[in-house]
Amino acid sequence: LRLYDYMDSGNGYKVRLLLAHLHLPYELVEKDIEKGETRTPEFLALNPNGRVPVLELEDGTALAESNAILYYLADGTPYLPSDRLHRAQALQWMFFEQYSHEPYIAVVRFWRRHGLGEATERDVEQRMQRGYAALEVMERQLTAHPFLLGNAFSIADIALYAYTHVARQGGFDLDRFPNTQMWLQRVAQEPRHVTMEHKPG
Ligand SMILES: N[C@@H](CCC(=O)N[C@@H](CS)C(=O)NCC(=O)O)C(=O)O
């Protein structure tokens, strides 16, 4: 397995975290997104969408989209439930992550770390409001259950952990979400957990 990635990417971290949990060896190929390294003709041949993470499989197939990669790798393992409804609930949280969480929490964090670019302070405020709305949805679920799917740690938790655990870097106040904070600790205490900075090998 070969993972094309950028270390500061939460989307990439999801995949690195699951690979560590699954104890799967892989080669890490770093691409600097700020230097446009995911927009070269060679990289676009792997992922026409020009983004990391991309996982290259044993047969050379390139798989993009972090949550699709999680779904692929977790198939047949305890990280993805086997019954139909629970699999769909895992997807429910992963689609939520991509539509209602990542575009706000990850993007605001990126702006604060790398500069606003063409965005305005008003854009930041609007996205922060929506980010807080996503955190409220998670808090409600995590008040009733230890993990997003109930009692078992799964790829739904990995997908949402990636940007929630660094939400403070975007200026989000997590003190308002005590159950989410306890869940963050629970996820970090899972055996084989690795941090966002961890590299394989
Ligand atoms: N929906 C995609 C988003 C991937 C994404 O936004 N990747 C960013 C880094 S977090 C990237 O590669 N940006 C470089 C670019 O757009 O040129 C996923 O979940 O994998």
XYZ file of N, CA and C and ligand atoms in Angstrom:
623
model
N 0.843 -1.186 0.000
C 0.000 0.000 0.000
C 0.882 1.241 0.000
N 0.451 2.220 -0.780
C 1.195 3.482 -0.807
C 0.190 4.611 -0.570
N 0.489 5.467 0.420
C -0.425 6.560 0.741
C 0.193 7.892 0.340
N -0.457 8.597 -0.554
C -0.067 9.966 -0.910
C -0.794 10.876 0.068
N -0.031 11.736 0.747
C -0.648 12.454 1.864
C 0.124 13.738 2.167
N -0.487 14.559 3.018
C 0.104 15.802 3.518
C -0.115 15.756 5.025
N 0.975 15.842 5.799
C 0.881 15.519 7.227
C -0.148 16.367 7.978
N -0.355 17.617 7.580
C -1.266 18.491 8.320
C -2.727 18.291 7.897
N -2.957 17.340 7.005
C -4.327 17.089 6.525
C -5.053 16.138 7.457
N -6.192 16.589 7.977
C -7.027 15.701 8.792
C -7.618 14.588 7.944
N -7.925 14.893 6.695
C -8.456 13.850 5.806
C -7.431 12.727 5.650
N -6.171 13.118 5.520
C -5.112 12.121 5.420
C -4.901 11.388 6.744
N -5.008 12.145 7.832
C -4.811 11.540 9.165
C -5.824 10.427 9.422
N -7.057 10.597 8.930
C -8.057 9.527 9.095
C -7.477 8.206 8.594
N -6.883 8.245 7.413
C -6.377 7.027 6.776
C -5.162 6.506 7.544
N -4.255 7.420 7.939
C -3.071 7.000 8.714
C -3.495 6.356 10.035
N -4.544 6.912 10.648
C -5.016 6.373 11.929
C -5.601 4.974 11.737
N -6.420 4.794 10.707
C -6.994 3.453 10.498
C -5.909 2.448 10.109
N -4.960 2.850 9.283
C -3.869 1.937 8.907
C -3.108 1.480 10.151
N -2.915 2.403 11.102
C -2.230 2.037 12.343
C -3.080 1.050 13.141
N -4.370 1.328 13.254
C -5.257 0.410 13.980
C -5.250 -0.978 13.349
N -5.201 -1.020 12.041
C -5.242 -2.310 11.345
C -3.867 -2.957 11.272
N -2.864 -2.216 11.736
C -1.502 -2.735 11.760
C -1.022 -3.059 10.341
N -1.405 -2.230 9.386
C -1.043 -2.476 7.981
C 0.176 -1.637 7.616
N 1.235 -2.257 7.098
C 2.387 -1.474 6.664
C 2.068 -0.718 5.377
N 2.637 0.458 5.216
C 2.418 1.224 3.982
C 3.568 2.191 3.781
N 3.694 2.608 2.531
C 4.701 3.624 2.202
C 4.004 4.979 2.172
N 4.603 5.970 2.850
C 4.018 7.313 2.863
C 4.733 8.178 1.827
N 3.978 8.747 0.901
C 4.562 9.669 -0.073
C 3.942 11.044 0.193
N 4.783 11.967 0.701
C 4.245 13.271 1.076
C 4.153 14.197 -0.127
N 3.028 14.902 -0.220
C 2.809 15.888 -1.274
C 2.528 17.223 -0.588
N 3.252 18.261 -0.943
C 3.048 19.571 -0.337
C 1.930 20.285 -1.094
N 0.764 20.371 -0.454
C -0.385 20.960 -1.162
C -0.176 22.461 -1.398
N 0.636 23.083 -0.539
C 0.850 24.532 -0.714
C 1.753 24.829 -1.905
N 2.516 23.810 -2.330
C 3.361 24.005 -3.518
C 2.672 23.450 -4.759
N 1.398 23.074 -4.631
C 0.654 22.573 -5.793
C 1.055 21.177 -6.240
N 1.668 20.420 -5.327
C 2.166 19.099 -5.734
C 1.062 18.082 -6.020
N -0.188 18.429 -5.652
C -1.295 17.524 -5.994
C -1.976 17.948 -7.296
N -1.389 18.934 -7.951
C -2.008 19.446 -9.183
C -1.122 19.199 -10.404
N -0.101 18.386 -10.254
C 0.773 18.077 -11.391
C 0.091 17.033 -12.281
N 0.470 16.937 -13.547
C -0.142 15.928 -14.430
C -0.004 14.520 -13.860
N 1.148 14.210 -13.232
C 1.361 12.873 -12.674
C 0.356 12.601 -11.549
N 0.179 13.609 -10.686
C -0.738 13.379 -9.573
C -2.185 13.336 -10.063
N -2.508 14.187 -11.041
C -3.885 14.199 -11.560
C -4.245 12.882 -12.246
N -3.211 12.149 -12.684
C -3.474 10.830 -13.269
C -3.908 9.840 -12.177
N -3.445 10.085 -10.941
C -3.860 9.248 -9.802
C -5.234 9.658 -9.293
N -5.399 10.977 -9.128
C -6.673 11.523 -8.646
C -6.997 12.779 -9.439
N -7.923 12.679 -10.390
C -8.263 13.829 -11.227
C -8.773 15.007 -10.403
N -9.144 14.759 -9.147
C -9.622 15.827 -8.269
C -8.467 16.569 -7.593
N -7.238 16.111 -7.812
C -6.066 16.870 -7.363
C -5.951 17.046 -5.859
N -6.362 16.040 -5.117
C -6.303 16.172 -3.651
C -5.781 14.898 -2.999
N -5.109 15.090 -1.866
C -4.764 13.969 -1.000
C -5.866 13.846 0.056
N -6.032 12.681 0.682
C -5.238 11.470 0.522
C -5.656 10.637 -0.694
N -4.655 9.897 -1.215
C -4.906 8.879 -2.240
C -4.182 7.617 -1.784
N -4.897 6.512 -1.788
C -4.276 5.236 -1.416
C -4.093 4.413 -2.683
N -2.830 4.020 -2.929
C -2.558 3.151 -4.074
C -2.535 1.711 -3.569
N -3.396 0.901 -4.164
C -3.542 -0.489 -3.713
C -2.470 -1.361 -4.336
N -2.428 -2.605 -3.883
C -1.390 -3.552 -4.327
C -1.381 -3.696 -5.842
N -2.549 -3.620 -6.486
C -2.616 -3.798 -7.948
C -2.450 -2.490 -8.704
N -2.131 -1.403 -7.988
C -1.901 -0.123 -8.650
C -3.135 0.767 -8.730
N -4.289 0.250 -8.336
C -5.506 1.081 -8.342
C -5.350 2.228 -7.342
N -5.715 3.433 -7.770
C -5.635 4.587 -6.881
C -7.036 4.908 -6.362
N -7.157 4.933 -5.038
C -8.450 5.215 -4.413
C -8.355 6.557 -3.686
N -9.266 7.478 -4.029
C -9.281 8.810 -3.410
C -10.506 8.938 -2.498
N -10.608 10.070 -1.817
C -11.679 10.403 -0.864
C -11.455 9.625 0.436
N -11.085 10.392 1.461
C -10.708 9.781 2.741
C -11.736 8.776 3.255
N -13.000 9.145 3.208
C -13.985 8.251 3.830
C -14.230 7.000 2.986
N -14.048 7.109 1.670
C -14.132 5.918 0.817
C -12.956 4.992 1.124
N -11.794 5.580 1.383
C -10.611 4.776 1.724
C -10.844 4.063 3.061
N -11.414 4.790 4.034
C -11.724 4.158 5.328
C -12.665 2.981 5.122
N -13.685 3.191 4.323
C -14.699 2.155 4.088
C -14.070 0.927 3.441
N -13.192 1.161 2.491
C -12.510 0.061 1.796
C -11.625 -0.725 2.769
N -10.798 -0.004 3.520
C -9.844 -0.684 4.404
C -10.529 -1.406 5.557
N -11.648 -0.830 6.027
C -12.298 -1.389 7.221
C -13.194 -2.577 6.899
N -13.490 -2.778 5.631
C -14.386 -3.869 5.247
C -13.860 -5.201 5.801
N -14.729 -5.933 6.485
C -14.323 -7.239 7.025
C -13.550 -7.144 8.330
N -13.448 -5.955 8.902
C -12.750 -5.780 10.187
C -13.755 -5.239 11.219
N -13.379 -5.257 12.495
C -14.310 -4.743 13.526
C -14.574 -3.231 13.400
N -13.819 -2.538 12.579
C -13.987 -1.081 12.465
C -15.179 -0.692 11.585
N -15.737 -1.673 10.871
C -16.959 -1.434 10.090
C -17.929 -2.558 10.424
N -19.077 -2.225 11.003
C -20.015 -3.280 11.383
C -20.434 -4.105 10.170
N -20.866 -5.344 10.429
C -21.201 -6.206 9.296
C -22.673 -6.118 8.924
N -23.520 -5.681 9.839
C -24.938 -5.690 9.450
C -25.316 -4.412 8.696
N -26.341 -4.580 7.882
C -26.723 -3.561 6.900
C -27.010 -2.196 7.525
N -27.811 -2.191 8.576
C -28.198 -0.911 9.179
C -26.981 -0.196 9.781
N -26.151 -0.947 10.498
C -25.000 -0.294 11.140
C -23.981 0.195 10.116
N -23.865 -0.537 9.007
C -22.973 -0.055 7.927
C -23.506 1.274 7.391
N -24.824 1.315 7.208
C -25.434 2.551 6.692
C -25.279 3.681 7.705
N -25.339 3.352 8.996
C -25.142 4.401 10.013
C -23.700 4.907 10.019
N -22.763 4.021 9.718
C -21.367 4.480 9.585
C -21.288 5.481 8.433
N -21.932 5.146 7.316
C -21.944 6.074 6.172
C -22.670 7.370 6.532
N -23.745 7.245 7.300
C -24.501 8.434 7.716
C -23.565 9.438 8.390
N -22.735 8.957 9.327
C -21.822 9.866 10.032
C -20.701 10.351 9.109
N -20.275 9.515 8.181
C -19.189 9.947 7.295
C -19.680 10.971 6.259
N -20.919 10.829 5.813
C -21.475 11.865 4.915
C -21.714 13.159 5.691
N -22.181 13.020 6.919
C -22.341 14.190 7.806
C -20.995 14.909 7.943
N -19.960 14.122 8.150
C -18.622 14.714 8.321
C -18.235 15.540 7.094
N -18.491 14.999 5.906
C -18.057 15.686 4.691
C -18.943 16.880 4.329
N -20.222 16.815 4.720
C -21.127 17.895 4.303
C -21.320 18.956 5.381
N -21.362 18.537 6.651
C -21.744 19.469 7.721
C -20.619 19.801 8.690
N -19.504 19.127 8.613
C -18.443 19.293 9.616
C -17.150 19.759 8.958
N -16.581 18.962 8.083
C -15.286 19.276 7.465
C -15.277 20.619 6.732
N -16.291 20.955 5.946
C -16.230 22.236 5.208
C -16.164 23.458 6.130
N -16.529 23.283 7.386
C -16.525 24.414 8.324
C -15.336 24.309 9.279
N -15.231 23.175 9.958
C -14.193 23.067 10.989
C -12.802 22.951 10.354
N -12.672 22.138 9.324
C -11.360 21.985 8.681
C -10.969 23.252 7.919
N -11.928 23.845 7.249
C -11.603 25.020 6.422
C -11.213 26.217 7.301
N -11.933 26.442 8.394
C -11.572 27.550 9.292
C -10.176 27.301 9.883
N -9.919 26.059 10.264
C -8.580 25.726 10.791
C -7.515 26.017 9.739
N -7.784 25.629 8.497
C -6.820 25.860 7.420
C -6.582 27.365 7.256
N -7.641 28.146 7.230
C -7.494 29.596 7.075
C -6.648 30.178 8.198
N -6.910 29.745 9.435
C -6.173 30.316 10.568
C -4.692 29.914 10.544
N -4.390 28.776 9.965
C -2.999 28.316 9.934
C -2.251 28.793 8.704
N -2.972 28.938 7.599
C -2.286 29.232 6.334
C -2.672 30.589 5.732
N -3.522 31.338 6.434
C -3.928 32.635 5.905
C -5.282 32.551 5.213
N -5.972 33.692 5.227
C -7.355 33.725 4.733
C -7.478 33.625 3.216
N -6.413 33.964 2.477
C -6.544 33.961 1.011
C -7.604 34.964 0.585
N -8.587 34.507 -0.179
C -9.628 35.433 -0.638
C -10.818 35.498 0.314
N -10.778 34.731 1.375
C -11.902 34.718 2.316
C -11.859 35.963 3.208
N -13.018 36.313 3.765
C -13.115 37.484 4.646
C -13.422 37.022 6.071
N -13.277 37.943 7.030
C -13.611 37.623 8.422
C -15.072 37.187 8.530
N -15.917 37.761 7.672
C -17.346 37.378 7.676
C -17.505 35.908 7.256
N -16.702 35.473 6.276
C -16.731 34.051 5.874
C -16.339 33.169 7.058
N -15.310 33.620 7.794
C -14.851 32.846 8.954
C -15.995 32.711 9.951
N -16.648 33.849 10.254
C -17.747 33.840 11.231
C -18.864 32.901 10.801
N -19.232 32.969 9.524
C -20.322 32.116 9.025
C -19.955 30.648 9.137
N -18.732 30.333 8.749
C -18.324 28.925 8.818
C -18.192 28.455 10.258
N -17.803 29.380 11.151
C -17.701 28.969 12.556
C -19.070 28.626 13.122
N -20.073 29.404 12.733
C -21.441 29.106 13.196
C -21.861 27.707 12.770
N -21.578 27.381 11.532
C -21.970 26.055 11.028
C -21.131 24.950 11.653
N -19.878 25.273 11.921
C -19.023 24.299 12.618
C -19.573 24.000 14.005
N -19.993 25.052 14.702
C -20.585 24.842 16.031
C -21.863 24.010 15.928
N -22.640 24.222 14.872
C -23.867 23.422 14.695
C -23.503 21.945 14.554
N -22.437 21.652 13.826
C -22.008 20.255 13.656
C -21.545 19.678 15.001
N -20.807 20.500 15.769
C -20.328 20.023 17.078
C -21.502 19.744 18.014
N -22.582 20.525 17.870
C -23.766 20.278 18.704
C -24.422 18.941 18.349
N -24.445 18.625 17.062
C -25.017 17.337 16.629
C -24.203 16.185 17.235
N -22.887 16.309 17.173
C -22.031 15.263 17.752
C -22.242 15.166 19.259
N -22.302 16.331 19.911
C -22.447 16.331 21.378
C -23.728 15.597 21.783
N -24.799 15.820 21.028
C -26.064 15.162 21.352
C -25.906 13.633 21.274
N -25.286 13.170 20.212
C -25.100 11.719 20.050
C -24.183 11.162 21.141
N -23.122 11.915 21.445
C -22.109 11.408 22.381
C -22.525 11.573 23.836
N -23.636 12.270 24.067
C -24.196 12.342 25.415
C -24.923 11.027 25.703
N -25.466 10.436 24.651
C -26.247 9.210 24.822
C -25.414 7.940 24.632
N -24.288 8.043 23.919
C -23.511 6.843 23.574
C -22.015 7.120 23.691
N -21.222 6.103 24.042
C -19.768 6.327 24.126
C -19.113 6.577 22.770
N -19.644 5.959 21.710
C -19.091 6.163 20.369
C -20.234 6.526 19.408
N -19.895 7.000 18.232
C -20.942 7.512 17.335
C -21.939 6.425 16.921
N -21.470 5.189 16.793
C -22.403 4.125 16.407
C -22.974 3.396 17.621
N -22.665 3.865 18.812
C -23.186 3.192 20.003
C -22.051 2.779 20.906
N -21.878 1.464 21.065
C -20.861 0.989 22.015
C -19.523 0.675 21.373
N -19.486 0.562 20.031
C -18.247 0.104 19.395
C -17.549 1.236 18.651
N -16.240 1.302 18.815
C -15.389 2.242 18.078
C -15.370 1.818 16.605
N -15.522 2.780 15.691
C -15.634 2.430 14.264
C -15.025 3.526 13.385
N -15.077 3.307 12.090
C -14.573 4.328 11.162
C -15.388 5.623 11.226
N -16.590 5.575 11.756
C -17.349 6.829 11.944
C -16.608 7.706 12.957
N -16.090 7.083 14.019
C -15.329 7.847 15.015
C -14.016 8.362 14.424
N -13.350 7.518 13.649
C -12.077 7.946 13.049
C -12.313 9.143 12.123
N -13.357 9.059 11.298
C -13.642 10.145 10.339
C -13.890 11.458 11.068
N -14.624 11.403 12.185
C -14.954 12.658 12.868
C -13.899 13.107 13.871
N -13.090 12.174 14.327
C -12.017 12.530 15.274
C -11.000 13.453 14.601
N -10.702 13.164 13.338
C -9.571 13.816 12.668
C -9.610 15.343 12.783
N -10.708 15.963 12.419
C -10.755 17.428 12.503
C -11.333 17.943 13.818
N -12.101 17.086 14.547
C -12.635 17.567 15.833
C -11.494 17.737 16.838
N -10.509 16.831 16.804
C -9.467 16.910 17.834
C -8.529 18.094 17.628
N -8.566 18.715 16.448
C -7.770 19.933 16.226
C -8.673 21.160 16.005
N -9.945 21.046 16.381
C -10.878 22.164 16.149
C -10.436 23.428 16.882
N -9.779 23.255 18.040
C -9.297 24.435 18.779
C -8.329 25.257 17.927
N -7.577 24.582 17.060
C -6.641 25.311 16.182
C -7.392 26.225 15.223
N -8.673 25.963 15.040
C -9.510 26.844 14.211
C -10.218 27.894 15.052
N -9.970 27.870 16.363
C -10.595 28.860 17.240
C -11.896 28.363 17.865
N -12.250 27.095 17.659
C -13.491 26.569 18.242
C -13.284 26.281 19.730
N -14.285 26.676 20.530
C -14.232 26.462 21.973
C -14.884 25.114 22.290
N -14.064 24.124 22.602
C -14.603 22.780 22.837
C -15.118 22.606 24.268
N -14.850 23.622 25.131
C -15.341 23.519 26.510
C -16.864 23.440 26.547
N -17.492 23.891 25.466
C -18.957 23.837 25.399
C -19.468 22.427 25.135
N -18.568 21.483 24.871
C -18.986 20.131 24.453
C -18.293 19.062 25.302
N -18.712 18.951 26.581
C -17.998 18.050 27.503
C -18.023 16.586 27.068
N -19.138 16.139 26.517
C -19.202 14.715 26.127
C -18.350 14.448 24.896
N -18.249 15.439 24.044
C -17.376 15.301 22.880
C -15.923 15.263 23.342
N -15.606 16.060 24.357
C -14.233 16.027 24.886
C -13.901 14.670 25.493
N -14.879 14.077 26.183
C -14.615 12.742 26.771
C -14.456 11.703 25.665
N -15.245 11.864 24.604
C -15.120 10.961 23.438
C -13.744 11.116 22.788
N -13.251 12.356 22.685
C -11.907 12.566 22.113
C -10.874 11.781 22.924
N -11.017 11.835 24.235
C -10.075 11.089 25.092
C -10.228 9.586 24.892
N -11.480 9.136 24.795
C -11.751 7.707 24.599
C -11.101 7.223 23.306
N -11.254 7.997 22.242
C -10.672 7.602 20.943
C -9.148 7.548 21.058
N -8.561 8.550 21.714
C -7.097 8.611 21.823
C -6.541 7.487 22.692
N -7.416 6.913 23.527
C -6.958 5.818 24.396
C -7.128 4.443 23.761
N -7.717 4.388 22.586
C -7.864 3.092 21.895
C -6.469 2.522 21.632
N -6.315 1.191 21.767
C -5.012 0.601 21.465
C -4.583 0.924 20.027
N -3.302 1.114 19.821
C -2.698 1.392 18.506
C -2.999 2.798 17.962
N -3.558 3.650 18.816
C -3.799 5.031 18.381
C -2.474 5.709 18.023
N -2.475 6.507 16.975
C -1.295 7.330 16.651
C -1.731 8.787 16.508
N -0.784 9.697 16.712
C -1.104 11.111 16.575
C -1.025 11.523 15.103
N -1.470 12.746 14.852
C -1.471 13.274 13.490
C -0.046 13.433 12.934
N 0.926 13.574 13.832
C 2.313 13.789 13.383
C 3.030 12.475 13.098
N 2.419 11.365 13.517
C 3.108 10.072 13.424
C 3.311 9.632 11.970
N 4.528 9.193 11.684
C 4.811 8.639 10.356
C 5.110 7.138 10.479
N 4.782 6.352 9.469
C 4.994 4.907 9.572
C 6.488 4.562 9.517
N 6.775 3.367 9.998
C 8.131 2.849 9.882
C 8.968 3.274 11.026
N -13.243 15.089 0.269
C -11.819 14.876 0.215
C -11.118 16.184 0.535
C -9.622 16.092 0.300
C -8.956 17.437 0.488
O -9.604 18.490 0.637
N -7.623 17.412 0.482
C -6.850 18.611 0.649
C -5.969 18.479 1.885
S -6.970 18.282 3.335
C -5.948 18.800 -0.579
O -5.360 17.850 -1.043
N -5.832 20.031 -1.091
C -4.918 20.326 -2.148
C -5.551 20.989 -3.316
O -6.790 21.172 -3.311
O -4.805 21.328 -4.237
C -11.410 13.765 1.183
O -12.141 13.553 2.169
O -10.404 13.090 0.947
